[in-house]
Short mmCIF file of C-alpha atoms and ligand atoms in Angstrom, two decimals:
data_model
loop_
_atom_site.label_atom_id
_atom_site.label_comp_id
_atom_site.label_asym_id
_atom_site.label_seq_id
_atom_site.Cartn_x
_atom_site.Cartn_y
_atom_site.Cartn_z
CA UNK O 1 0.00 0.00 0.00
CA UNK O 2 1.49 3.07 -0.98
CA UNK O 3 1.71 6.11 1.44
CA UNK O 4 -0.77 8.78 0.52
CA UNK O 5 1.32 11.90 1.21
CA UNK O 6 -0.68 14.51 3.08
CA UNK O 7 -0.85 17.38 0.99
CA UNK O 8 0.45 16.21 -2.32
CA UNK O 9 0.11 18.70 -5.15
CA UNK O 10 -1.85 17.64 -8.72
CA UNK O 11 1.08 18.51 -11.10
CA UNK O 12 0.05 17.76 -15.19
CA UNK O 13 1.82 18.34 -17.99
CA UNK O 14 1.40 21.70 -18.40
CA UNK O 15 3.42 22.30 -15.73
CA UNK O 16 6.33 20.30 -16.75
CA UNK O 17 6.36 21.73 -20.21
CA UNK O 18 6.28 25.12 -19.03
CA UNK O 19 9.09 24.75 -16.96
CA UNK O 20 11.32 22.34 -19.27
CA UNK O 21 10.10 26.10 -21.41
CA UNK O 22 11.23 27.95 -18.61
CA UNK O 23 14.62 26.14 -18.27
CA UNK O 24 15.09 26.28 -22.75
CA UNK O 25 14.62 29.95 -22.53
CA UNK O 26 17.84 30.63 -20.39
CA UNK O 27 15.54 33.04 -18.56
CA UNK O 28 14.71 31.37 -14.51
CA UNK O 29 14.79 34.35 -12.83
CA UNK O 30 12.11 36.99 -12.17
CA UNK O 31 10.79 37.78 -15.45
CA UNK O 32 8.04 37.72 -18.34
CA UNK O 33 6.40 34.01 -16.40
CA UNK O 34 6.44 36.17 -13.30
CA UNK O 35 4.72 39.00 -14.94
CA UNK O 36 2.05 36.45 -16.90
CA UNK O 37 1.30 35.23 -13.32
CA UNK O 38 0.87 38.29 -12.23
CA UNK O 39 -1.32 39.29 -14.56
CA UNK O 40 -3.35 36.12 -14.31
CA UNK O 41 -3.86 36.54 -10.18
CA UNK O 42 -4.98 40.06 -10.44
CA UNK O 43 -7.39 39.24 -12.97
CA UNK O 44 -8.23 36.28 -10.91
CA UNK O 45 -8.95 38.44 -7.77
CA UNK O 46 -10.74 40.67 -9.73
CA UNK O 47 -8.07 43.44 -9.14
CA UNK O 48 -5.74 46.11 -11.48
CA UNK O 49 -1.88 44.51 -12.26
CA UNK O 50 -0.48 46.80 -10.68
CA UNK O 51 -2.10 45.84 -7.52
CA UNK O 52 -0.45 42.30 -7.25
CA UNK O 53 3.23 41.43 -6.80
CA UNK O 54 4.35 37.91 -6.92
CA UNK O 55 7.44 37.26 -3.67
CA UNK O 56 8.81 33.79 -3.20
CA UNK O 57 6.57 33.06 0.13
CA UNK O 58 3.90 34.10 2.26
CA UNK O 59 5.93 34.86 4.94
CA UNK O 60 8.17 37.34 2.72
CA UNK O 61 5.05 38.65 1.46
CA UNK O 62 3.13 39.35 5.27
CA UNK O 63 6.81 40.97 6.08
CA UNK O 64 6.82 43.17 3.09
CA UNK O 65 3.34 44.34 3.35
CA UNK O 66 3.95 44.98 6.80
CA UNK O 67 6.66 47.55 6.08
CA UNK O 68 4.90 48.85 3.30
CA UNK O 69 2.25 49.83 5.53
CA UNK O 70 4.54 52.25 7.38
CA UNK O 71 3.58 50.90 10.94
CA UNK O 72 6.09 52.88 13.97
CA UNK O 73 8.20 50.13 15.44
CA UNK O 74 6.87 48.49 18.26
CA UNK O 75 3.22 49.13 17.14
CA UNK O 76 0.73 45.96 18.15
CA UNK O 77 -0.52 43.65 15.56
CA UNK O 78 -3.63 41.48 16.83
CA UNK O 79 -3.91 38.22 15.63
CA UNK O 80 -4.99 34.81 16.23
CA UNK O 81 -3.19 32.04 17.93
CA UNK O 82 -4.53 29.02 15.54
CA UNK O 83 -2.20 30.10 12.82
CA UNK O 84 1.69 28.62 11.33
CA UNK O 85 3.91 30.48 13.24
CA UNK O 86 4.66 32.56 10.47
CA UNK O 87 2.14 34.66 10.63
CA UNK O 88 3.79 35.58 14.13
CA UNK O 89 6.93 35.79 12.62
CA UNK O 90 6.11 38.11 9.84
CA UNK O 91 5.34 40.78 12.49
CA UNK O 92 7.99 40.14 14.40
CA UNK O 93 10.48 40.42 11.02
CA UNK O 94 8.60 43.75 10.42
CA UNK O 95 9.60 45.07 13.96
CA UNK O 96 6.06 45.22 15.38
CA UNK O 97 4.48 43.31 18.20
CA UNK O 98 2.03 40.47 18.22
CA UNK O 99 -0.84 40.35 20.35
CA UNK O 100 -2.87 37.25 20.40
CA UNK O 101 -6.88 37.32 20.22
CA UNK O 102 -8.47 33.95 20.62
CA UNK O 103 -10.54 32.50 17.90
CA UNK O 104 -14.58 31.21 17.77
CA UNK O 105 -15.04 26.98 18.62
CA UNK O 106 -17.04 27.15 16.12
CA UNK O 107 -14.92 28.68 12.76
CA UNK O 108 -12.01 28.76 14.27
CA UNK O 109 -11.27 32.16 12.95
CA UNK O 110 -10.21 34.89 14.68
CA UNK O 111 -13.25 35.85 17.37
CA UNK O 112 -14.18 39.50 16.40
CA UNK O 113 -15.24 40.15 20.04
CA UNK O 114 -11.46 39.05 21.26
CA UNK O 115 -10.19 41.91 18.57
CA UNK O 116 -11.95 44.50 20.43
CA UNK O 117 -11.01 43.24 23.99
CA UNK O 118 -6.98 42.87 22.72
CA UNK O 119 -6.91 46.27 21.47
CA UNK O 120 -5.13 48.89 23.27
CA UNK O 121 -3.63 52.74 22.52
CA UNK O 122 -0.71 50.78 20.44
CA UNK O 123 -2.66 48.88 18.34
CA UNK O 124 -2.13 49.99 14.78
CA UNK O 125 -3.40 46.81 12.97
CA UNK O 126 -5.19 43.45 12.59
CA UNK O 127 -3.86 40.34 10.61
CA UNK O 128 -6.67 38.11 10.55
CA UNK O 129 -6.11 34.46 8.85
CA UNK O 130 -8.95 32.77 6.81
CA UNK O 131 -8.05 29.62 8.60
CA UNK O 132 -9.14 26.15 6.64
CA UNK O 133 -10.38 28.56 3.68
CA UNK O 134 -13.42 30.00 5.47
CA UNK O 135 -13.72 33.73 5.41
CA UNK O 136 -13.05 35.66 8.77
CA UNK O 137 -15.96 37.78 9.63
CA UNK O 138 -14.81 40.43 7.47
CA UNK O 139 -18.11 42.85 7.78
CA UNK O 140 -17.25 43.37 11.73
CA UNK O 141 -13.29 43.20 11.32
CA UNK O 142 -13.95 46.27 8.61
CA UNK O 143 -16.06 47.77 11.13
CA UNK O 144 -13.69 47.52 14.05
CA UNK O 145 -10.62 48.80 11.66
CA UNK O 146 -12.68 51.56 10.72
CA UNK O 147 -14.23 52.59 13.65
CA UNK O 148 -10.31 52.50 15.18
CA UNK O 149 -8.20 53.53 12.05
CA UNK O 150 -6.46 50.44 12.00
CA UNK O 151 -4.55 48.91 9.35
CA UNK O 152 -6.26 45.34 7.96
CA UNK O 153 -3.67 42.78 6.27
CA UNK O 154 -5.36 39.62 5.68
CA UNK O 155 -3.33 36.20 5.39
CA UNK O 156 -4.60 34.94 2.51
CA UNK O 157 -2.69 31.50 2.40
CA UNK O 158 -5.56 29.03 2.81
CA UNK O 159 -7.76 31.25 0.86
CA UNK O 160 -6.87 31.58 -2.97
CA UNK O 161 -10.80 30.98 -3.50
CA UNK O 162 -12.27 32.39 -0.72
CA UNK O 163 -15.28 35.04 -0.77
CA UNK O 164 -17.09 36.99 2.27
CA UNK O 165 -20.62 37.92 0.77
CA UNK O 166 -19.41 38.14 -2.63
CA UNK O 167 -15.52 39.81 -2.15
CA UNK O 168 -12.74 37.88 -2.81
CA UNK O 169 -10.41 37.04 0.52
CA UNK O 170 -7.20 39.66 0.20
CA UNK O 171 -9.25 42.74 -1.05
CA UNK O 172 -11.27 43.80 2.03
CA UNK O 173 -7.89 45.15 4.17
CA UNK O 174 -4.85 47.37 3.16
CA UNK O 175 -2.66 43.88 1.80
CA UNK O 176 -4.29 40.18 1.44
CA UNK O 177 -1.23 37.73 1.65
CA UNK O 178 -1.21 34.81 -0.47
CA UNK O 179 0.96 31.29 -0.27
CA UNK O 180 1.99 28.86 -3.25
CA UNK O 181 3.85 26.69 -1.13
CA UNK O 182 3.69 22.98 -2.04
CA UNK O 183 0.55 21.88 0.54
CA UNK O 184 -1.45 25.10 -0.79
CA UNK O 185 -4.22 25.47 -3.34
CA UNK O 186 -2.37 26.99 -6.16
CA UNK O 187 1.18 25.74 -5.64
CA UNK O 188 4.75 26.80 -7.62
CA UNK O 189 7.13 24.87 -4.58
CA UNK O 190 7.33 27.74 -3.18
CA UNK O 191 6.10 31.12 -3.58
CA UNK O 192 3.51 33.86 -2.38
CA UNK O 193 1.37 37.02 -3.77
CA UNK O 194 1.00 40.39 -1.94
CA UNK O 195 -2.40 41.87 -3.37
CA UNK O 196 -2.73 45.73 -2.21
CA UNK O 197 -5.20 48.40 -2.31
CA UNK O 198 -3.39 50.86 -2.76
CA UNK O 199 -0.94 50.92 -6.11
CA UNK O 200 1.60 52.70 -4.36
CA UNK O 201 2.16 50.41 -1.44
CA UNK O 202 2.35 47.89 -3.80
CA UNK O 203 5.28 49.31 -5.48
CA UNK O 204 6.69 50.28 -2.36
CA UNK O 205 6.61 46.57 -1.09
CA UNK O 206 7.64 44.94 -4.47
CA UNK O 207 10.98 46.73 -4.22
CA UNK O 208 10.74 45.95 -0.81
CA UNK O 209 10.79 42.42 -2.02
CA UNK O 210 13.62 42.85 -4.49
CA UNK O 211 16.82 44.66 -2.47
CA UNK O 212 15.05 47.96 -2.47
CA UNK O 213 16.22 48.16 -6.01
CA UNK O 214 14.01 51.04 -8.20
CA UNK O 215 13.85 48.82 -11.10
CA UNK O 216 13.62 44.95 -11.03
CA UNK O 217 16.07 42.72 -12.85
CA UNK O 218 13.95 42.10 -16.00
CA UNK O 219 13.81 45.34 -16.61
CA UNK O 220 17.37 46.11 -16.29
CA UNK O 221 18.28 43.27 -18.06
CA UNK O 222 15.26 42.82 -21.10
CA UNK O 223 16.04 43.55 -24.41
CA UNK O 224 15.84 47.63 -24.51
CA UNK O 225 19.44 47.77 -23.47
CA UNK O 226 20.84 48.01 -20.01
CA UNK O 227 19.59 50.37 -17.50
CA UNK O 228 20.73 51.30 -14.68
CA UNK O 229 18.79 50.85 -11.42
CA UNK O 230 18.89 53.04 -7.51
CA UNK O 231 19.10 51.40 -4.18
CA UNK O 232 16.62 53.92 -2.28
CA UNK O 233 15.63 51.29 0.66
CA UNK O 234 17.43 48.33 2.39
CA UNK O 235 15.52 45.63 1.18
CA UNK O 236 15.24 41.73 1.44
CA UNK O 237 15.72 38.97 -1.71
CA UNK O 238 12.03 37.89 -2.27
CA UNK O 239 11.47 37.87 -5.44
CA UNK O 240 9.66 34.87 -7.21
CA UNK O 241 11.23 33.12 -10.04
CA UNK O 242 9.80 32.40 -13.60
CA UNK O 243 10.82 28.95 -12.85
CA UNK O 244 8.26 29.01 -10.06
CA UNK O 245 5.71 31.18 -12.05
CA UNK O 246 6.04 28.61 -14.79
CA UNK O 247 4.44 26.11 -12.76
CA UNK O 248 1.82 28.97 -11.18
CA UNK O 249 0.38 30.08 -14.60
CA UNK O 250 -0.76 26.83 -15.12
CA UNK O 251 -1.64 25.74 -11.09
CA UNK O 252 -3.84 28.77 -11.83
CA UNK O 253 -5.50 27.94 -14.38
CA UNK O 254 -7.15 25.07 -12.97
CA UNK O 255 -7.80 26.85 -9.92
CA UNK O 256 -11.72 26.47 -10.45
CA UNK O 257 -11.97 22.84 -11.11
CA UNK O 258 -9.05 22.07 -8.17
CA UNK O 259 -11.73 23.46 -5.65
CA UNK O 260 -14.08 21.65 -6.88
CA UNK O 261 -12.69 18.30 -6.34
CA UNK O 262 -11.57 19.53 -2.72
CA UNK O 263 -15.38 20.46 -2.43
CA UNK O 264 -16.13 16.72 -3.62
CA UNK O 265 -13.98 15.24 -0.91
CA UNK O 266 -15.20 17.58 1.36
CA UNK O 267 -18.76 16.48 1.28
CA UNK O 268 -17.94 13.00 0.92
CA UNK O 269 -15.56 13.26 4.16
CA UNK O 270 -18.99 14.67 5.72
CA UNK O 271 -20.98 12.21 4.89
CA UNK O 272 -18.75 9.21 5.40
CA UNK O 273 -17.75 10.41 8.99
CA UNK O 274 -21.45 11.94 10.10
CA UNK O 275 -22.34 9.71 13.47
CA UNK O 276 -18.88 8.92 14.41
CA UNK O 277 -17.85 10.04 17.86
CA UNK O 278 -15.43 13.37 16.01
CA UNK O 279 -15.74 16.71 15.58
CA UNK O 280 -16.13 17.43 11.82
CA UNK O 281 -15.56 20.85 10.75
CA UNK O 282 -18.10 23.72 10.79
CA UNK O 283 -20.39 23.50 7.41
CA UNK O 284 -19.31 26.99 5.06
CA UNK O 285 -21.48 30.06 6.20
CA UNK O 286 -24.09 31.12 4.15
CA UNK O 287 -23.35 34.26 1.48
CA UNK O 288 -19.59 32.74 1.58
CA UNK O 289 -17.31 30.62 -0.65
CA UNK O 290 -15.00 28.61 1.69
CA UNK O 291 -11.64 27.62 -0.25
CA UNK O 292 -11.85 23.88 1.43
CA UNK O 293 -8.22 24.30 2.11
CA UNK O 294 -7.99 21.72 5.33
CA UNK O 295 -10.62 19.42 6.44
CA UNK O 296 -9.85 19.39 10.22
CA UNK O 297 -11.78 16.77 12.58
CA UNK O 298 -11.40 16.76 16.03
CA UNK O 299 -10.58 14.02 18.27
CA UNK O 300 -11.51 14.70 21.85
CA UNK O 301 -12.67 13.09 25.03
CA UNK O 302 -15.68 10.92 23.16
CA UNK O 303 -13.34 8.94 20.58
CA UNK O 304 -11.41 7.00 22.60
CA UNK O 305 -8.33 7.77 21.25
CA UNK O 306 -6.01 10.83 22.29
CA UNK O 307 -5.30 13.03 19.32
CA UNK O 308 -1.24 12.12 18.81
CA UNK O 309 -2.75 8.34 19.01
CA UNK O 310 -5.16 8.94 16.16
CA UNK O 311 -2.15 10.17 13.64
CA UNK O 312 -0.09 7.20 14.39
CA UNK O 313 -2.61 5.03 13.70
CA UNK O 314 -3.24 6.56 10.49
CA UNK O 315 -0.19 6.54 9.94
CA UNK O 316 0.87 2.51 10.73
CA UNK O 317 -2.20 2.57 7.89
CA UNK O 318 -0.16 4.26 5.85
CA UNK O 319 -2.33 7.64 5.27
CA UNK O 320 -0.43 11.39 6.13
CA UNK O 321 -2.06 13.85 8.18
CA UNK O 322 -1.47 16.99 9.26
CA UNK O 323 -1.76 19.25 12.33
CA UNK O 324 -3.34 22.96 12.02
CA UNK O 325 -2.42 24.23 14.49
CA UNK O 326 -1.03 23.63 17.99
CA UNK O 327 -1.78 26.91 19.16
CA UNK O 328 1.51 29.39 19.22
CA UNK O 329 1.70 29.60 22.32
CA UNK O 330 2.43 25.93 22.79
CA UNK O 331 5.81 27.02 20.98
CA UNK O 332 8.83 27.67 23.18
CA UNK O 333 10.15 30.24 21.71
CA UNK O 334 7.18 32.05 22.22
CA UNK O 335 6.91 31.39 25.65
CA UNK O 336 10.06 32.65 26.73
CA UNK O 337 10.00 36.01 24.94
CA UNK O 338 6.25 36.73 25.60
CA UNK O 339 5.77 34.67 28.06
CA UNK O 340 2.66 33.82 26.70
CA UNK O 341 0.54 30.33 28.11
CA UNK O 342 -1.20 28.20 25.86
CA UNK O 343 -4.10 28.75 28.72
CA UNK O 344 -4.71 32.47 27.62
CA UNK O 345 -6.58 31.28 24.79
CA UNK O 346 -8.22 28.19 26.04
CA UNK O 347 -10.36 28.03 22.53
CA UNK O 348 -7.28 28.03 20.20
CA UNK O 349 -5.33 25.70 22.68
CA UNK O 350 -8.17 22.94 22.94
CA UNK O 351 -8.49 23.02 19.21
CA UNK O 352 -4.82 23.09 18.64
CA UNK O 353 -4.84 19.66 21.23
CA UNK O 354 -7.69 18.34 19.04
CA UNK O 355 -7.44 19.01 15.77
CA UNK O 356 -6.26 16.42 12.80
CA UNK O 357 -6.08 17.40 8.93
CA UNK O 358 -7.30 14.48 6.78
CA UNK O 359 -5.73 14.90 3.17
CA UNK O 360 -7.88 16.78 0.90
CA UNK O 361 -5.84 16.83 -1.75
CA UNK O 362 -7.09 17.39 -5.63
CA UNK O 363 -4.53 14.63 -6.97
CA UNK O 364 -6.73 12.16 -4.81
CA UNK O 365 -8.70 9.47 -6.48
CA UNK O 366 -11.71 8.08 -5.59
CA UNK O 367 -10.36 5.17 -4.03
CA UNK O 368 -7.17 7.52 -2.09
CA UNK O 369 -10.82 9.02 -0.61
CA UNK O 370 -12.01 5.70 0.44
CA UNK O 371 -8.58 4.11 1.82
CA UNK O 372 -9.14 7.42 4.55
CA UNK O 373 -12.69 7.10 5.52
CA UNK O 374 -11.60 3.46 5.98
CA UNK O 375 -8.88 4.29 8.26
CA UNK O 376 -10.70 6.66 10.44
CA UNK O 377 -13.77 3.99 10.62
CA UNK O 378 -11.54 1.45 11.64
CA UNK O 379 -9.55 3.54 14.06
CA UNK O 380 -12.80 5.12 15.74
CA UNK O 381 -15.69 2.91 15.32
CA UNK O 382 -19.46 4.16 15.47
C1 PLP F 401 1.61 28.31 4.77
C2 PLP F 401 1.19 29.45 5.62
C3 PLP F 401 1.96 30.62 5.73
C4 PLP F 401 3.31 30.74 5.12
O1 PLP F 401 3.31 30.54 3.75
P1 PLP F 401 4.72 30.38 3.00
O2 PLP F 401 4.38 30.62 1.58
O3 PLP F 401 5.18 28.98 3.27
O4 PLP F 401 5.64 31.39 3.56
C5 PLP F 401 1.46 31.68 6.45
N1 PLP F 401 0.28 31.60 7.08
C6 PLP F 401 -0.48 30.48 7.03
C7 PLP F 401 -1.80 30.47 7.74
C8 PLP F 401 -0.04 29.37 6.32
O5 PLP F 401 -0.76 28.24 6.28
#
């Protein structure tokens, strides 16, 4: 029985003729793929070009944004503790200050409510996460931002698809954040997409992104002879590749029908699982589109397994799950500089103690789908 990787991406041919393209051209560095995929996103998310700028993570592109937003150093950044740690870290890189607000049982997003209760006179923004692919509660976040002129940057990196009553994920704050890392919806190995409001912030972060440089390497180094280029900020090396936007353009492309066969699975993990003794996740809110990112289940006191249990016996049946997330403040290194307790936000930590990722994966078959509702039968009977 082969190991069903949790996660795996659906690569076709496309792909790997772009990129054997890609690799013909002599040209693998930032350049006409990276503008194509830029071009494609934007019109994607329903936004200008010159809104979008392709960076080699999410991470690079939550740090960028950050600084582009021209936050004082030191100013607090609310947001929530079910997250990868690099949404933490991408404040912390940008010099500003996390502040954890716990998230709703129920959607496991970021608990407006908590916003307003974490904010204080340093608060100068909110970095909510559309965790799993369902929208945050982006009509009261707006409000609060609003009503507080703070600054909104939205990670984006389990939401390429998502939509709060009709708006795409990304375009409701100041930056949406977006990840192409292997595990993600749209994947190019690795790789991200800062989508901005404003045009000028978006310049300002894309040079960010490429050593603070005024003009970027393909246009220095095109064919309308060389130009020479200013260094007017210290910047950071996060520019994507064409090489990675070779295998975007077409990951992109079949964005649409990818969701569709995670929305399959979804419902068939739903019905397959209804009446055992898990948590299944939250169905998507009415008036949304949920990106079906993660299908989380949780495993709690009426299984009669513990949670680390349950993944190794999915594992000895050879199926990969994932974790998402322990809470960040189960992290040590998070503990000792804030000390923060995983106890401050009891919602995030019992979910983060719960919580299992079954592999939702497009390149799944029918019969991949079946092995896992087997395994999870077998491991927690009805
Ligand atoms: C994957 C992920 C990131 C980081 O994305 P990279 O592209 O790997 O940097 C950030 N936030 C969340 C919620 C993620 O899942």
């Amino acid at each position: 029985m082969p190991f069903l990787v949790f996660g795996a991406p659906r690569i076709e041919e496309d792909e790997i003729a772009e990129v054997e393209a890609c690799l013909r051209s002599g040209w693998l560095g930032t350049g006409p793929r990276v503008a194509q995929f830029e071009q494609d996103f934007a019109r994607w998310r329903g936004v200008r070009a010159s809104q979008v700028a392709a960076v080699n993570s999410c991470t690079a592109a939550l740090h960028v944004s950050m600084v582009a937003a021209g936050l004082e150093p030191g100013s607090e950044v609310i947001t929530t503790p079910l997250t990868f740690c690099a949404t933490v870290n991408a404040i912390l890189h940008a010099g500003l200050t996390p502040v954890l607000a716990d998230v709703d049982p129920v959607t496991q997003n970021i608990d407006p409510d908590a916003i307003e209760a974490a904010i204080t006179p340093r608060t100068r923004a909110i970095l909510p996460v559309h965790f799993a692919g369902r929208p945050c509660a982006m009509d009261r976040i707006m409000a609060i931002a609003r009503k507080r002129g703070l600054v909104v940057i939205e990670d984006c990196a389990h939401a390429i698809e998502t939509e709060f009553h009709g708006q795409p994920a990304g375009t409701f704050g100041d930056f949406g954040c977006f990840s192409f890392y292997v595990t993600k919806n749209v994947v190019t190995g690795e790789g991200g997409m800062i989508l901005g409001r404003d045009e000028e912030h978006v310049a300002r972060a894309k040079m960010l992104a490429l050593h603070g440089m005024s003009k970027d390497a393909w246009h220095r180094f095109g064919d309308q002879g060389y130009r020479h280029y200013q260094v007017v900020e210290c910047g950071f090396k996060y520019n994507m590749m064409d090489l990675q936007a070779a295998i975007g353009i077409h990951q992109l492309a079949r964005v649409q029908r990818n969701w569709k066969r995670r929305r399959e699975l979804w419902q068939r993990y739903d019905e397959a699982l209804a009446g055992r003794p898990i948590g299944l996740p939250a169905a998507p809110e009415e008036g949304t589109r949920h990106g079906h990112h993660l299908y989380t289940v949780m495993i709690d006191a009426r299984s009669g397994i513990g949670r680390d249990d349950f993944l190794e016996a999915m594992n000895a049946r050879r199926i990969g799950t994932g974790v998402h997330y322990l809470s960040v403040p189960e992290h040590p290194y998070y503990q000792q500089r804030f000390g923060w307790r995983p106890e401050q936000w009891p919602q995030a930590m019992r979910l983060g103690r719960q919580t299992v990722s079954l592999p939702l994966s497009p390149a799944m078959s029918d019969g991949d789908m079946e092995r896992v509702v087997e395994a999870v039968r077998s491991v927690i009977p009805a």
